[in-house]
Structures are given as C-alpha cells and as structure tokens.
PDB file of C-alpha atoms and ligand atoms in Angstrom:
ATOM      1  CA  MET V   1     252.460 108.931 192.353  1.00 57.00           C
ATOM      2  CA  SER V   2     253.387 105.322 192.007  1.00 64.00           C
ATOM      3  CA  ALA V   3     255.958 103.781 189.942  1.00 61.00           C
ATOM      4  CA  PRO V   4     254.866 101.969 186.112  1.00 60.00           C
ATOM      5  CA  VAL V   5     254.498  98.681 186.604  1.00 59.00           C
ATOM      6  CA  ARG V   6     256.658  97.042 184.338  1.00 60.00           C
ATOM      7  CA  SER V   7     255.773  92.727 182.793  1.00 64.00           C
ATOM      8  CA  ARG V   8     258.287  91.642 184.633  1.00 92.00           C
ATOM      9  CA  ARG V   9     261.279  88.276 182.107  1.00 97.00           C
ATOM     10  CA  THR V  10     260.687  84.875 181.299  1.00 98.00           C
ATOM     11  CA  THR V  11     263.779  83.875 182.991  1.00 98.00           C
ATOM     12  CA  VAL V  12     265.767  80.751 182.362  1.00 98.00           C
ATOM     13  CA  SER V  13     265.350  78.607 185.717  1.00 98.00           C
ATOM     14  CA  ASP V  14     261.720  79.400 185.034  1.00 98.00           C
ATOM     15  CA  ILE V  15     262.457  77.628 181.482  1.00 98.00           C
ATOM     16  CA  ARG V  16     263.408  75.228 183.186  1.00 98.00           C
ATOM     17  CA  ALA V  17     261.008  74.608 185.835  1.00 98.00           C
ATOM     18  CA  LEU V  18     258.210  73.907 182.933  1.00 98.00           C
ATOM     19  CA  LYS V  19     260.222  70.455 182.549  1.00 98.00           C
ATOM     20  CA  GLY V  20     257.308  67.821 183.266  1.00 97.00           C
ATOM     21  CA  VAL V  21     254.966  71.015 184.041  1.00 98.00           C
ATOM     22  CA  ARG V  22     253.697  72.287 180.665  1.00 98.00           C
ATOM     23  CA  PRO V  23     254.828  71.998 177.534  1.00 98.00           C
ATOM     24  CA  ILE V  24     257.192  75.396 176.176  1.00 98.00           C
ATOM     25  CA  VAL V  25     256.321  77.479 173.796  1.00 98.00           C
ATOM     26  CA  SER V  26     258.441  78.934 171.304  1.00 98.00           C
ATOM     27  CA  LEU V  27     259.912  80.466 168.079  1.00 98.00           C
ATOM     28  CA  THR V  28     261.843  82.275 166.204  1.00 98.00           C
ATOM     29  CA  ALA V  29     261.857  86.154 165.373  1.00 98.00           C
ATOM     30  CA  TYR V  30     264.564  88.196 163.669  1.00 98.00           C
ATOM     31  CA  THR V  31     262.764  91.842 163.678  1.00 98.00           C
ATOM     32  CA  ALA V  32     260.786  94.072 166.106  1.00 98.00           C
ATOM     33  CA  PRO V  33     256.945  94.290 165.034  1.00 98.00           C
ATOM     34  CA  MET V  34     257.512  90.534 165.116  1.00 98.00           C
ATOM     35  CA  ALA V  35     258.417  90.183 167.904  1.00 98.00           C
ATOM     36  CA  GLN V  36     255.874  92.558 169.480  1.00 98.00           C
ATOM     37  CA  PHE V  37     253.123  90.352 167.738  1.00 98.00           C
ATOM     38  CA  LEU V  38     255.618  87.439 168.692  1.00 98.00           C
ATOM     39  CA  ASP V  39     255.651  88.445 172.627  1.00 98.00           C
ATOM     40  CA  PRO V  40     252.422  87.399 173.956  1.00 98.00           C
ATOM     41  CA  HIS V  41     251.686  83.996 172.548  1.00 98.00           C
ATOM     42  CA  VAL V  42     255.194  82.443 173.809  1.00 98.00           C
ATOM     43  CA  ASP V  43     258.170  81.998 176.918  1.00 98.00           C
ATOM     44  CA  PHE V  44     260.855  82.446 174.417  1.00 98.00           C
ATOM     45  CA  LEU V  45     261.760  84.053 171.010  1.00 98.00           C
ATOM     46  CA  LEU V  46     265.071  82.771 169.814  1.00 98.00           C
ATOM     47  CA  VAL V  47     267.043  85.583 167.185  1.00 98.00           C
ATOM     48  CA  GLY V  48     268.392  82.189 165.251  1.00 98.00           C
ATOM     49  CA  ASP V  49     270.872  82.182 162.030  1.00 98.00           C
ATOM     50  CA  SER V  50     268.546  80.922 159.706  1.00 97.00           C
ATOM     51  CA  LEU V  51     267.723  84.648 159.001  1.00 98.00           C
ATOM     52  CA  GLY V  52     270.727  84.114 157.318  1.00 98.00           C
ATOM     53  CA  MET V  53     268.632  82.013 155.271  1.00 95.00           C
ATOM     54  CA  VAL V  54     265.447  83.581 155.861  1.00 96.00           C
ATOM     55  CA  LEU V  55     265.372  86.980 155.993  1.00 97.00           C
ATOM     56  CA  TYR V  56     269.326  87.761 154.193  1.00 97.00           C
ATOM     57  CA  GLY V  57     269.128  85.694 150.643  1.00 96.00           C
ATOM     58  CA  PHE V  58     272.012  83.329 151.886  1.00 97.00           C
ATOM     59  CA  GLU V  59     271.841  79.596 151.005  1.00 95.00           C
ATOM     60  CA  THR V  60     273.078  77.992 154.698  1.00 95.00           C
ATOM     61  CA  THR V  61     273.432  80.176 157.693  1.00 97.00           C
ATOM     62  CA  LEU V  62     277.367  80.023 157.414  1.00 98.00           C
ATOM     63  CA  PRO V  63     277.820  83.446 156.331  1.00 98.00           C
ATOM     64  CA  VAL V  64     276.078  85.514 158.975  1.00 98.00           C
ATOM     65  CA  THR V  65     278.489  86.982 160.879  1.00 98.00           C
ATOM     66  CA  LEU V  66     278.202  88.363 164.837  1.00 98.00           C
ATOM     67  CA  ASP V  67     277.668  91.779 164.131  1.00 98.00           C
ATOM     68  CA  ILE V  68     274.868  90.742 161.642  1.00 98.00           C
ATOM     69  CA  MET V  69     273.214  88.918 165.060  1.00 98.00           C
ATOM     70  CA  ILE V  70     273.469  91.908 167.193  1.00 98.00           C
ATOM     71  CA  ALA V  71     271.793  93.925 164.921  1.00 98.00           C
ATOM     72  CA  HIS V  72     268.585  91.164 165.503  1.00 98.00           C
ATOM     73  CA  GLY V  73     269.036  89.955 168.788  1.00 98.00           C
ATOM     74  CA  ALA V  74     268.531  94.249 169.579  1.00 98.00           C
ATOM     75  CA  ALA V  75     265.925  94.916 167.613  1.00 98.00           C
ATOM     76  CA  VAL V  76     264.078  92.003 168.944  1.00 98.00           C
ATOM     77  CA  VAL V  77     265.057  92.993 172.464  1.00 98.00           C
ATOM     78  CA  ARG V  78     263.315  96.173 171.861  1.00 98.00           C
ATOM     79  CA  GLY V  79     259.834  95.249 169.942  1.00 98.00           C
ATOM     80  CA  SER V  80     259.302  92.652 173.032  1.00 98.00           C
ATOM     81  CA  GLN V  81     258.933  92.989 176.759  1.00 97.00           C
ATOM     82  CA  LYS V  82     257.851  89.077 178.317  1.00 98.00           C
ATOM     83  CA  ALA V  83     259.716  86.868 176.447  1.00 98.00           C
ATOM     84  CA  LEU V  84     262.911  85.147 177.332  1.00 98.00           C
ATOM     85  CA  VAL V  85     264.922  86.361 174.522  1.00 98.00           C
ATOM     86  CA  LEU V  86     268.579  84.348 173.475  1.00 98.00           C
ATOM     87  CA  VAL V  87     270.352  84.964 170.273  1.00 98.00           C
ATOM     88  CA  ASP V  88     272.119  81.829 167.426  1.00 98.00           C
ATOM     89  CA  MET V  89     275.810  82.168 168.201  1.00 98.00           C
ATOM     90  CA  PRO V  90     277.124  82.669 164.450  1.00 98.00           C
ATOM     91  CA  PHE V  91     279.398  79.896 162.986  1.00 98.00           C
ATOM     92  CA  GLY V  92     282.858  81.037 163.878  1.00 98.00           C
ATOM     93  CA  SER V  93     281.588  83.106 166.284  1.00 98.00           C
ATOM     94  CA  TYR V  94     282.341  80.406 169.523  1.00 98.00           C
ATOM     95  CA  GLN V  95     284.383  77.247 167.395  1.00 98.00           C
ATOM     96  CA  GLU V  96     287.804  77.570 168.757  1.00 98.00           C
ATOM     97  CA  GLY V  97     287.866  77.661 172.238  1.00 98.00           C
ATOM     98  CA  PRO V  98     286.291  78.710 174.866  1.00 98.00           C
ATOM     99  CA  GLU V  99     287.652  82.195 175.444  1.00 98.00           C
ATOM    100  CA  GLN V 100     286.533  82.854 171.425  1.00 98.00           C
ATOM    101  CA  ALA V 101     283.081  82.125 172.697  1.00 98.00           C
ATOM    102  CA  PHE V 102     282.788  84.290 175.934  1.00 98.00           C
ATOM    103  CA  ARG V 103     283.634  87.696 173.983  1.00 98.00           C
ATOM    104  CA  SER V 104     281.323  86.898 171.224  1.00 98.00           C
ATOM    105  CA  ALA V 105     278.980  85.567 174.133  1.00 98.00           C
ATOM    106  CA  SER V 106     279.666  88.718 176.068  1.00 98.00           C
ATOM    107  CA  ARG V 107     279.163  90.625 172.885  1.00 98.00           C
ATOM    108  CA  VAL V 108     275.886  89.466 172.279  1.00 98.00           C
ATOM    109  CA  LEU V 109     274.627  90.074 175.760  1.00 98.00           C
ATOM    110  CA  LYS V 110     276.022  93.158 176.615  1.00 98.00           C
ATOM    111  CA  GLU V 111     275.785  94.698 172.939  1.00 98.00           C
ATOM    112  CA  THR V 112     271.277  93.352 172.594  1.00 98.00           C
ATOM    113  CA  GLY V 113     270.981  92.925 176.458  1.00 98.00           C
ATOM    114  CA  ALA V 114     269.542  89.571 175.645  1.00 98.00           C
ATOM    115  CA  ASN V 115     269.273  87.444 178.222  1.00 97.00           C
ATOM    116  CA  GLY V 116     271.022  83.709 176.911  1.00 98.00           C
ATOM    117  CA  ILE V 117     272.630  82.010 173.576  1.00 98.00           C
ATOM    118  CA  LYS V 118     272.889  79.872 172.204  1.00 98.00           C
ATOM    119  CA  LEU V 119     275.022  77.804 170.469  1.00 98.00           C
ATOM    120  CA  GLU V 120     275.358  74.418 168.184  1.00 98.00           C
ATOM    121  CA  GLY V 121     277.437  70.762 168.951  1.00 98.00           C
ATOM    122  CA  GLY V 122     277.168  68.588 170.850  1.00 98.00           C
ATOM    123  CA  GLU V 123     280.331  66.620 173.330  1.00 98.00           C
ATOM    124  CA  GLU V 124     282.952  68.469 171.747  1.00 98.00           C
ATOM    125  CA  MET V 125     281.154  72.047 173.218  1.00 98.00           C
ATOM    126  CA  ALA V 126     280.573  70.369 176.123  1.00 98.00           C
ATOM    127  CA  PRO V 127     284.062  72.672 177.769  1.00 98.00           C
ATOM    128  CA  THR V 128     282.639  75.396 176.403  1.00 98.00           C
ATOM    129  CA  VAL V 129     278.936  75.248 177.610  1.00 98.00           C
ATOM    130  CA  SER V 130     280.324  75.018 180.883  1.00 98.00           C
ATOM    131  CA  PHE V 131     283.020  78.283 180.095  1.00 98.00           C
ATOM    132  CA  LEU V 132     279.571  80.077 179.743  1.00 98.00           C
ATOM    133  CA  SER V 133     277.011  78.353 182.166  1.00 98.00           C
ATOM    134  CA  GLU V 134     279.801  79.655 184.949  1.00 98.00           C
ATOM    135  CA  ARG V 135     280.164  82.597 183.540  1.00 98.00           C
ATOM    136  CA  GLY V 136     276.312  84.070 183.496  1.00 98.00           C
ATOM    137  CA  ILE V 137     276.506  83.439 180.710  1.00 98.00           C
ATOM    138  CA  PRO V 138     273.070  81.403 180.289  1.00 98.00           C
ATOM    139  CA  VAL V 139     273.634  78.749 176.971  1.00 98.00           C
ATOM    140  CA  LEU V 140     270.174  77.296 175.358  1.00 98.00           C
ATOM    141  CA  GLY V 141     272.469  74.030 173.616  1.00 98.00           C
ATOM    142  CA  HIS V 142     271.366  72.144 169.708  1.00 98.00           C
ATOM    143  CA  VAL V 143     271.810  68.983 168.417  1.00 97.00           C
ATOM    144  CA  GLY V 144     271.227  66.281 166.552  1.00 96.00           C
ATOM    145  CA  LEU V 145     270.770  67.944 162.886  1.00 94.00           C
ATOM    146  CA  THR V 146     272.848  71.269 163.327  1.00 95.00           C
ATOM    147  CA  PRO V 147     272.359  73.631 160.174  1.00 94.00           C
ATOM    148  CA  GLN V 148     276.223  74.546 160.927  1.00 96.00           C
ATOM    149  CA  LEU V 149     277.657  71.339 160.071  1.00 93.00           C
ATOM    150  CA  VAL V 150     275.693  71.181 156.600  1.00 91.00           C
ATOM    151  CA  ASN V 151     278.901  70.922 154.344  1.00 91.00           C
ATOM    152  CA  THR V 152     279.915  67.734 157.304  1.00 89.00           C
ATOM    153  CA  PHE V 153     276.068  66.002 156.624  1.00 87.00           C
ATOM    154  CA  GLY V 154     276.233  66.906 153.156  1.00 85.00           C
ATOM    155  CA  GLY V 155     272.858  68.181 153.690  1.00 84.00           C
ATOM    156  CA  TYR V 156     269.886  68.711 155.935  1.00 84.00           C
ATOM    157  CA  LYS V 157     269.242  65.410 156.787  1.00 83.00           C
ATOM    158  CA  THR V 158     266.699  63.094 159.259  1.00 83.00           C
ATOM    159  CA  GLN V 159     269.935  62.420 161.824  1.00 79.00           C
ATOM    160  CA  GLY V 160     269.178  59.285 163.896  1.00 81.00           C
ATOM    161  CA  ARG V 161     268.387  56.310 161.774  1.00 85.00           C
ATOM    162  CA  ASP V 162     271.414  53.972 162.270  1.00 90.00           C
ATOM    163  CA  GLU V 163     272.401  52.734 165.469  1.00 92.00           C
ATOM    164  CA  ALA V 164     275.837  54.683 165.881  1.00 92.00           C
ATOM    165  CA  ARG V 165     274.483  57.876 165.709  1.00 92.00           C
ATOM    166  CA  ALA V 166     271.383  57.830 167.846  1.00 94.00           C
ATOM    167  CA  THR V 167     273.882  57.007 170.469  1.00 96.00           C
ATOM    168  CA  LYS V 168     275.958  59.631 169.482  1.00 96.00           C
ATOM    169  CA  ILE V 169     272.875  62.406 169.631  1.00 96.00           C
ATOM    170  CA  LYS V 170     271.895  60.327 172.954  1.00 97.00           C
ATOM    171  CA  ALA V 171     275.816  61.274 174.232  1.00 98.00           C
ATOM    172  CA  ASP V 172     275.831  64.200 173.011  1.00 98.00           C
ATOM    173  CA  ALA V 173     272.398  65.429 174.352  1.00 98.00           C
ATOM    174  CA  LYS V 174     274.007  64.104 178.109  1.00 98.00           C
ATOM    175  CA  ALA V 175     277.013  65.923 177.343  1.00 98.00           C
ATOM    176  CA  ILE V 176     275.360  69.767 177.014  1.00 98.00           C
ATOM    177  CA  ALA V 177     272.815  69.190 179.489  1.00 98.00           C
ATOM    178  CA  ASP V 178     275.788  67.948 181.962  1.00 98.00           C
ATOM    179  CA  ALA V 179     277.382  71.041 180.969  1.00 98.00           C
ATOM    180  CA  GLY V 180     274.757  72.600 182.224  1.00 98.00           C
ATOM    181  CA  ALA V 181     272.350  74.035 179.690  1.00 98.00           C
ATOM    182  CA  PHE V 182     269.432  75.077 181.254  1.00 98.00           C
ATOM    183  CA  SER V 183     267.550  73.503 178.061  1.00 98.00           C
ATOM    184  CA  ILE V 184     268.562  71.565 174.838  1.00 98.00           C
ATOM    185  CA  VAL V 185     267.037  71.980 171.378  1.00 98.00           C
ATOM    186  CA  LEU V 186     267.036  68.818 169.731  1.00 97.00           C
ATOM    187  CA  GLU V 187     266.194  68.954 165.415  1.00 96.00           C
ATOM    188  CA  GLY V 188     265.770  66.757 162.692  1.00 93.00           C
ATOM    189  CA  THR V 189     265.628  63.637 164.696  1.00 93.00           C
ATOM    190  CA  MET V 190     263.505  60.235 164.337  1.00 90.00           C
ATOM    191  CA  GLU V 191     261.241  59.891 166.732  1.00 91.00           C
ATOM    192  CA  PRO V 192     261.773  57.232 168.910  1.00 93.00           C
ATOM    193  CA  LEU V 193     264.794  59.162 169.578  1.00 95.00           C
ATOM    194  CA  ALA V 194     263.733  61.737 170.177  1.00 96.00           C
ATOM    195  CA  ARG V 195     261.084  61.184 173.001  1.00 96.00           C
ATOM    196  CA  GLU V 196     263.682  58.531 174.870  1.00 96.00           C
ATOM    197  CA  ILE V 197     266.500  61.702 175.083  1.00 97.00           C
ATOM    198  CA  THR V 198     263.166  63.949 176.408  1.00 98.00           C
ATOM    199  CA  GLU V 199     262.373  61.617 178.938  1.00 97.00           C
ATOM    200  CA  ARG V 200     266.375  60.669 180.368  1.00 97.00           C
ATOM    201  CA  SER V 201     267.339  64.619 180.187  1.00 98.00           C
ATOM    202  CA  PRO V 202     267.145  66.621 183.573  1.00 98.00           C
ATOM    203  CA  VAL V 203     266.747  69.788 181.280  1.00 98.00           C
ATOM    204  CA  PRO V 204     263.807  70.612 178.659  1.00 98.00           C
ATOM    205  CA  ILE V 205     263.774  69.431 175.360  1.00 98.00           C
ATOM    206  CA  ILE V 206     262.725  71.165 172.363  1.00 98.00           C
ATOM    207  CA  GLY V 207     262.066  69.824 169.369  1.00 97.00           C
ATOM    208  CA  ILE V 208     262.327  71.216 165.628  1.00 97.00           C
ATOM    209  CA  GLY V 209     261.039  68.226 163.815  1.00 92.00           C
ATOM    210  CA  ALA V 210     261.924  66.025 166.765  1.00 93.00           C
ATOM    211  CA  SER V 211     258.908  64.122 168.593  1.00 91.00           C
ATOM    212  CA  PRO V 212     255.102  65.961 169.777  1.00 94.00           C
ATOM    213  CA  HIS V 213     256.392  64.838 172.307  1.00 93.00           C
ATOM    214  CA  CYS V 214     259.301  66.669 173.536  1.00 98.00           C
ATOM    215  CA  ASP V 215     259.048  69.185 176.406  1.00 98.00           C
ATOM    216  CA  GLY V 216     258.792  71.706 174.398  1.00 98.00           C
ATOM    217  CA  GLN V 217     258.237  73.293 170.713  1.00 98.00           C
ATOM    218  CA  ILE V 218     260.281  75.304 167.962  1.00 98.00           C
ATOM    219  CA  LEU V 219     259.409  76.238 164.407  1.00 97.00           C
ATOM    220  CA  VAL V 220     261.359  79.834 162.336  1.00 97.00           C
ATOM    221  CA  THR V 221     257.665  82.186 162.140  1.00 98.00           C
ATOM    222  CA  GLU V 222     258.392  82.565 158.860  1.00 97.00           C
ATOM    223  CA  ASP V 223     257.845  78.803 158.009  1.00 96.00           C
ATOM    224  CA  MET V 224     255.012  78.669 160.233  1.00 96.00           C
ATOM    225  CA  LEU V 225     253.381  81.328 158.646  1.00 97.00           C
ATOM    226  CA  GLY V 226     253.854  81.271 155.258  1.00 95.00           C
ATOM    227  CA  LEU V 227     256.865  84.024 154.477  1.00 96.00           C
ATOM    228  CA  PHE V 228     259.660  81.770 152.909  1.00 92.00           C
ATOM    229  CA  ASN V 229     258.974  79.320 150.452  1.00 86.00           C
ATOM    230  CA  GLU V 230     262.374  78.989 149.501  1.00 83.00           C
ATOM    231  CA  PHE V 231     264.103  75.227 151.226  1.00 75.00           C
ATOM    232  CA  ILE V 232     260.249  74.478 153.195  1.00 78.00           C
ATOM    233  CA  PRO V 233     261.631  71.702 155.885  1.00 76.00           C
ATOM    234  CA  ARG V 234     259.699  68.240 156.480  1.00 77.00           C
ATOM    235  CA  HIS V 235     257.979  69.032 159.536  1.00 80.00           C
ATOM    236  CA  VAL V 236     256.692  72.160 158.924  1.00 83.00           C
ATOM    237  CA  ARG V 237     252.948  73.083 159.382  1.00 88.00           C
ATOM    238  CA  ARG V 238     251.728  76.170 157.660  1.00 93.00           C
ATOM    239  CA  PHE V 239     249.080  77.253 160.039  1.00 95.00           C
ATOM    240  CA  ALA V 240     248.923  80.776 157.697  1.00 96.00           C
ATOM    241  CA  ASN V 241     250.144  81.877 154.605  1.00 95.00           C
ATOM    242  CA  LEU V 242     250.530  85.541 154.529  1.00 97.00           C
ATOM    243  CA  GLY V 243     252.716  85.610 151.325  1.00 96.00           C
ATOM    244  CA  GLU V 244     249.868  84.054 149.924  1.00 96.00           C
ATOM    245  CA  GLU V 245     247.542  87.315 151.371  1.00 97.00           C
ATOM    246  CA  ILE V 246     250.464  90.339 150.694  1.00 97.00           C
ATOM    247  CA  GLY V 247     250.639  88.699 146.991  1.00 97.00           C
ATOM    248  CA  LYS V 248     247.207  89.795 147.093  1.00 98.00           C
ATOM    249  CA  ALA V 249     246.352  93.321 148.501  1.00 97.00           C
ATOM    250  CA  VAL V 250     249.864  94.490 147.295  1.00 97.00           C
ATOM    251  CA  GLY V 251     248.424  93.276 142.909  1.00 97.00           C
ATOM    252  CA  GLU V 252     244.980  95.153 144.442  1.00 96.00           C
ATOM    253  CA  TYR V 253     247.251  98.281 145.249  1.00 94.00           C
ATOM    254  CA  ALA V 254     248.763  98.458 141.987  1.00 96.00           C
ATOM    255  CA  SER V 255     246.255  97.810 140.232  1.00 95.00           C
ATOM    256  CA  GLU V 256     244.320 100.740 141.732  1.00 93.00           C
ATOM    257  CA  VAL V 257     247.489 102.858 141.278  1.00 93.00           C
ATOM    258  CA  LYS V 258     246.613 102.209 137.778  1.00 95.00           C
ATOM    259  CA  ALA V 259     243.818 102.713 137.705  1.00 94.00           C
ATOM    260  CA  ARG V 260     244.280 105.943 139.213  1.00 91.00           C
ATOM    261  CA  THR V 261     241.019 105.351 142.051  1.00 91.00           C
ATOM    262  CA  PHE V 262     244.684 105.212 145.082  1.00 84.00           C
ATOM    263  CA  PRO V 263     244.436 106.921 146.807  1.00 80.00           C
ATOM    264  CA  GLY V 264     241.057 107.081 147.984  1.00 67.00           C
ATOM    265  CA  ILE V 265     240.325 110.561 149.578  1.00 61.00           C
ATOM    266  CA  GLU V 266     239.703 112.697 146.133  1.00 61.00           C
ATOM    267  CA  ASN V 267     241.629 115.565 145.715  1.00 54.00           C
ATOM    268  CA  THR V 268     244.381 114.804 148.073  1.00 61.00           C
ATOM    269  CA  PHE V 269     247.191 115.443 145.744  1.00 60.00           C
ATOM    270  CA  GLN V 270     245.073 117.814 143.459  1.00 62.00           C
ATOM    271  CA  PRO V 271     247.286 120.292 142.221  1.00 62.00           C
ATOM    272  CA  LYS V 272     246.835 123.950 144.550  1.00 63.00           C
ATOM    273  CA  LYS V 273     244.504 126.567 142.408  1.00 64.00           C
ATOM    274  CA  THR V 274     245.926 129.307 142.878  1.00 61.00           C
TER     275      THR V 274
HETATM  276  O1  KIV T   1     268.477  79.427 163.903  1.00 54.88           O
HETATM  277  C1  KIV T   1     267.685  78.616 163.934  1.00 54.88           C
HETATM  278  O2  KIV T   1     266.294  79.424 163.823  1.00 54.88           O
HETATM  279  C2  KIV T   1     266.905  78.004 164.941  1.00 54.88           C
HETATM  280  C3  KIV T   1     266.460  76.807 165.557  1.00 54.88           C
HETATM  281  C4  KIV T   1     265.953  77.173 164.135  1.00 54.88           C
HETATM  282  C5  KIV T   1     266.544  76.555 166.430  1.00 54.88           C
HETATM  283  O3  KIV T   1     268.508  77.679 164.924  1.00 54.88           O
END
C-alpha cells in the first residue's frame, strides 16, 4: 500500500523566488472555512490583526491579543493545505525588543503550525527582524501605513506624500530587507514611491493600496468580498457583494419561517400520532 500523497505547502523560499517571475497572490484569512475557500488560489494566507476590526468589532487593531492571534492562526493552518500561512504579531507583543518578539513569535509558530510571522515597523524594528530571522522565524515586514501606529499617524492616512516621509519609507523598506525579512508588505503609499521601492528591493514587495507594479498584492478578504462595511479603505475593490447576498438569503429564510413554509418537507416536525 502506498503512503497518502500530501501536497507540499508553499515555503518562504518559494515566495522569495517569485520576485521578477510572476505577481504573488495573497489574502487575509481568520477562520478554517475561509482558509479552505482561499487556499487553492493564493500563494500565502495572512492571519492579519485586522481581524480585531473585521471579526471582533474593535475600532482599531490595538486591542488584539497574542492569544486571539494564536487561536485564529491555528484555525487557518487547519483549514489550508497548500498556501504558506503567516500570522500577524499584535500590538504590544514585540515592540519591547528582540527577546520579547522571539518569545511571542515562537509561541505563534509552536501553537499554530504557521510558517512565519508579520510585524510592523521600519528601521527601528531592524534589530528585531534580524534576531528572529537568524533564529528560525521567517519575518514578513510591513512598512508605509502601519495600522498599529494609528494614534501616531492620527488616522489611516496615505503615506509618503512629502519628500521627508517618502525618504523615511524607503529607508524603512531597505532596513527591513537588509535585516533578513523574506518579503515586505507596503501599505497605503503613493504610486511612484511604491514602484521605486519595488524596483530597488531584493525581496518581494507586497502592495496594499500601493501600486499595481508591486511584486504581489494583498487585500483583507472581507473587504474584497463585501463582508465588512464599517471602514472601507480607498484602495478596496469589491469583487463580490456577499454581505448583500447574506441579507437576501436570511430575509428569505425569515419570511418562510413566519409563513410556516419552512422547512418545506411536509410533516417533518409533526407530533407522532399515538
Ligand atoms: O492586518 C492585516 O490584515 C494586514 C494586511 C492588511 C496587510 O496587515
């Protein structure tokens, strides 16, 4: 009897190797069933801390805890077979320094089975990125509009409009790549800046509201499927309107229940004749 054939999961080296070959496709996932739907179509799944806003109804990503990220990370690993799975480090779980980051990130890898982590920040995070990368924790960087700095930025504003900020974002991307990140998310920046960073970077730049010329793209799945309406970033394109579909389906169900035409199989719930 031959052993069952297990399809191989994408690795961080596979993602790196795609730079200059073809665009990298990625989406967020927070649950096992959604991971199952997305898995055949994407190179990597990110368990983003955006789940704080999208699933938990928080106003920002700041209240998300490491335990929440671990529970959802494990679910996404269980629901997927082929895609690389990366888990976001939540606010407060890594900013103190490399040792704290290693403690948090090693819990993520051990308890979820994910293949790496993402953390936000530029030059100031470079020592942490190299500490993790050198100790077996692949890091996806995140520069530009970094949502965990919402209080510093004063909102979710496009970054890199002025020369000084554009220069800083370029330095951030370079520092994180030099420190060993295998890829970098570049969020909410002006198009020419994103293009320049992508051209110069030795590692793939994954854009979100940045430029179609990045090495790949990521979106929050619930945004692109019309499942989250509280906050719609400018870059979001709706590929479906599942929120509306849910409304229609549930409305139909409610009408059938009220009209006593549901469940539709005659006598299913009739009391037994004695
Ligand atoms: O938290 C998240 O989902 C993210 C992506 C939008 C890149 O950081």
